[in-house]
C-alpha positions as a printed NumPy array, in Angstrom:
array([[ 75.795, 104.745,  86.505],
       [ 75.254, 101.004,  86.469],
       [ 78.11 ,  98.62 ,  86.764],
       [ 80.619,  97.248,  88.946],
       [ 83.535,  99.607,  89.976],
       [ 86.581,  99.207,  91.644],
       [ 87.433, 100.534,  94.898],
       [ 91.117, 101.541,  95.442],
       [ 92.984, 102.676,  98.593],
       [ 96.514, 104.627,  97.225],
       [ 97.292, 102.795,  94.131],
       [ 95.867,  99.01 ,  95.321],
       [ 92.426,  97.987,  94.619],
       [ 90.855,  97.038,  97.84 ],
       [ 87.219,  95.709,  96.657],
       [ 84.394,  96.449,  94.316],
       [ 81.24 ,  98.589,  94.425],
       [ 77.976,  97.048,  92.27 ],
       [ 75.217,  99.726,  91.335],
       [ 72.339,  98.698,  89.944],
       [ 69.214, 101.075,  89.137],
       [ 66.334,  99.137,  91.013],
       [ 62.919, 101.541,  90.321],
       [ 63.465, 105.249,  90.953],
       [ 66.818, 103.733,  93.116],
       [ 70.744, 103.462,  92.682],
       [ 71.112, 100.416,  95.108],
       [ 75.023,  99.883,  96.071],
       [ 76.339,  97.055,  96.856],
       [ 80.336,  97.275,  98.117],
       [ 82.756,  94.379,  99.689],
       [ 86.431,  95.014, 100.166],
       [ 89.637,  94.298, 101.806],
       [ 90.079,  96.254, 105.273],
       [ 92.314,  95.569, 108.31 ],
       [ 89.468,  96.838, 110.542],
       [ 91.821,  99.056, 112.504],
       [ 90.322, 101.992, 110.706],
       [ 86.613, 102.887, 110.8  ],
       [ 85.786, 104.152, 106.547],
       [ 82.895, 105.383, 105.56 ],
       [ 82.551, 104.932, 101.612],
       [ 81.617, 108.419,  99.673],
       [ 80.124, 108.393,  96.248],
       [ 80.665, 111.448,  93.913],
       [ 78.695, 111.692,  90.367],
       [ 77.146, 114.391,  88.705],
       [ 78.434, 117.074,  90.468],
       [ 77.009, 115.645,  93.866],
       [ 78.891, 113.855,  96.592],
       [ 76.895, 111.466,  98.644],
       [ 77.983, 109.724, 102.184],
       [ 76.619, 106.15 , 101.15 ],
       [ 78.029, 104.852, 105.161],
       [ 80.038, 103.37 , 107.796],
       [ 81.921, 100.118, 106.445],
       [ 80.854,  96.929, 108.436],
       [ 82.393,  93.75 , 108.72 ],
       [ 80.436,  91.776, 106.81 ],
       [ 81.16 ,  87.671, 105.711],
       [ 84.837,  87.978, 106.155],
       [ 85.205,  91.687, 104.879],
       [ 83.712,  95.109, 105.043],
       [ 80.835,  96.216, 103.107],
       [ 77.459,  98.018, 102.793],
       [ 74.224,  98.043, 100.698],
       [ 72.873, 101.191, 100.174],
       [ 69.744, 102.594,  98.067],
       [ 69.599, 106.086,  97.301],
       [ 66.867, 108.187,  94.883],
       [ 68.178, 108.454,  91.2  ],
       [ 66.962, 111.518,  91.254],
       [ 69.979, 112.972,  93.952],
       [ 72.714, 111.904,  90.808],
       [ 73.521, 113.557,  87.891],
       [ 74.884, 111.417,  84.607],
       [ 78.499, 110.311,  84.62 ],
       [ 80.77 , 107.609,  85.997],
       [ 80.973, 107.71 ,  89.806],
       [ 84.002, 108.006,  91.423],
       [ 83.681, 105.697,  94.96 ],
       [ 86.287, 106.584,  97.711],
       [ 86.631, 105.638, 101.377],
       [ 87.081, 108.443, 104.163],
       [ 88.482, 107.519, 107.5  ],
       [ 85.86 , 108.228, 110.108],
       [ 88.487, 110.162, 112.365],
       [ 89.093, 112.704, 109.411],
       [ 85.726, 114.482, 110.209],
       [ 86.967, 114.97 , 114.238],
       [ 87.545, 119.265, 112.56 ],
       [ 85.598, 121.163, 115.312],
       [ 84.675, 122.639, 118.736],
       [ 84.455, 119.841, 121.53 ],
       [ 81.433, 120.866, 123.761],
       [ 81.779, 118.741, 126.487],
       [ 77.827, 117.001, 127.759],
       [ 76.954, 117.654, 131.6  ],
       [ 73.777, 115.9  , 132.226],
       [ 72.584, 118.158, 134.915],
       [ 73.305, 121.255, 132.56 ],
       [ 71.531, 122.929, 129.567],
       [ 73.167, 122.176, 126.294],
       [ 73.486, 125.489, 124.564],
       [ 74.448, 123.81 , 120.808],
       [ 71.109, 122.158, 120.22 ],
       [ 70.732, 124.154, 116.981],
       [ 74.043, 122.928, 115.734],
       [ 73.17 , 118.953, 116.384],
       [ 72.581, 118.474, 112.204],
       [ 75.75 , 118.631, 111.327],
       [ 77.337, 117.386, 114.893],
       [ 78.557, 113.974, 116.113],
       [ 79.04 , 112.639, 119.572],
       [ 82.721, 111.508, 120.501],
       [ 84.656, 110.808, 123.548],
       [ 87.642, 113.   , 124.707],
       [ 90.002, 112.45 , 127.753],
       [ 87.163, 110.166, 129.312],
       [ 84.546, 113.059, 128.51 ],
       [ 81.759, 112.726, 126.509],
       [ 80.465, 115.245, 124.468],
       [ 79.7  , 116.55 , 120.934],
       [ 82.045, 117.73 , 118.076],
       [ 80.39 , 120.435, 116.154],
       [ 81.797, 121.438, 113.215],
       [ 82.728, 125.346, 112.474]])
């Protein structure tokens, strides 16, 4: 899994990610080429596993991330990097957030994330 890997958006390359195996860790190292008008999060897939490795920050100019993650979580093979716009995961049930009522989802929360609708705050959870 070691080595640096390019990082395309359509058909143009955008950046690069750099895995190295650091102990019983993959650390990932990425730095691309973003306008910034669209929040990415970069996903990983390898071995049969996809991994969420995070959000895309502005970082020295760009957007990046560093990232370690177990070895043990990947399977052999060449990963496959590729950024997913944060907005894409907005599937779900909007449950609005009263703070003077009970919240009847808080089994759901794992897999939930808070957003802002029509000046409402609340939390998306997926279904």
């Amino acid at each position: 899994m070691e080595g640096t890997y390019e990082l395309a958006q359509g058909s143009k390359t955008i950046g690069t990610v750099t895995v190295r195996r650091q102990g019983l860790y993959h650390s990932f190292s990425c730095r691309c080429d973003l306008t910034g008008a669209v929040v990415y999060r970069l996903m990983v897939t390898c071995g049969g596993r996809q991994e969420n490795l995070g959000v895309l920050v502005p970082v020295d100019g760009s957007f990046g991330l560093e990232k370690r993650i177990p070895v043990k979580y990947f399977g052999e093979g060449v990963p496959l990097f590729q950024l997913q716009a944060v907005h894409d995961r907005a599937e779900g049930k909007f449950v609005p957030i009263y703070p003077d009522e009970p919240f009847a989802y808080l089994a759901k929360l794992k897999d939930a994330f808070l957003e802002r609708q029509s000046g409402q705050l609340g939390i998306v959870i997926k279904q």
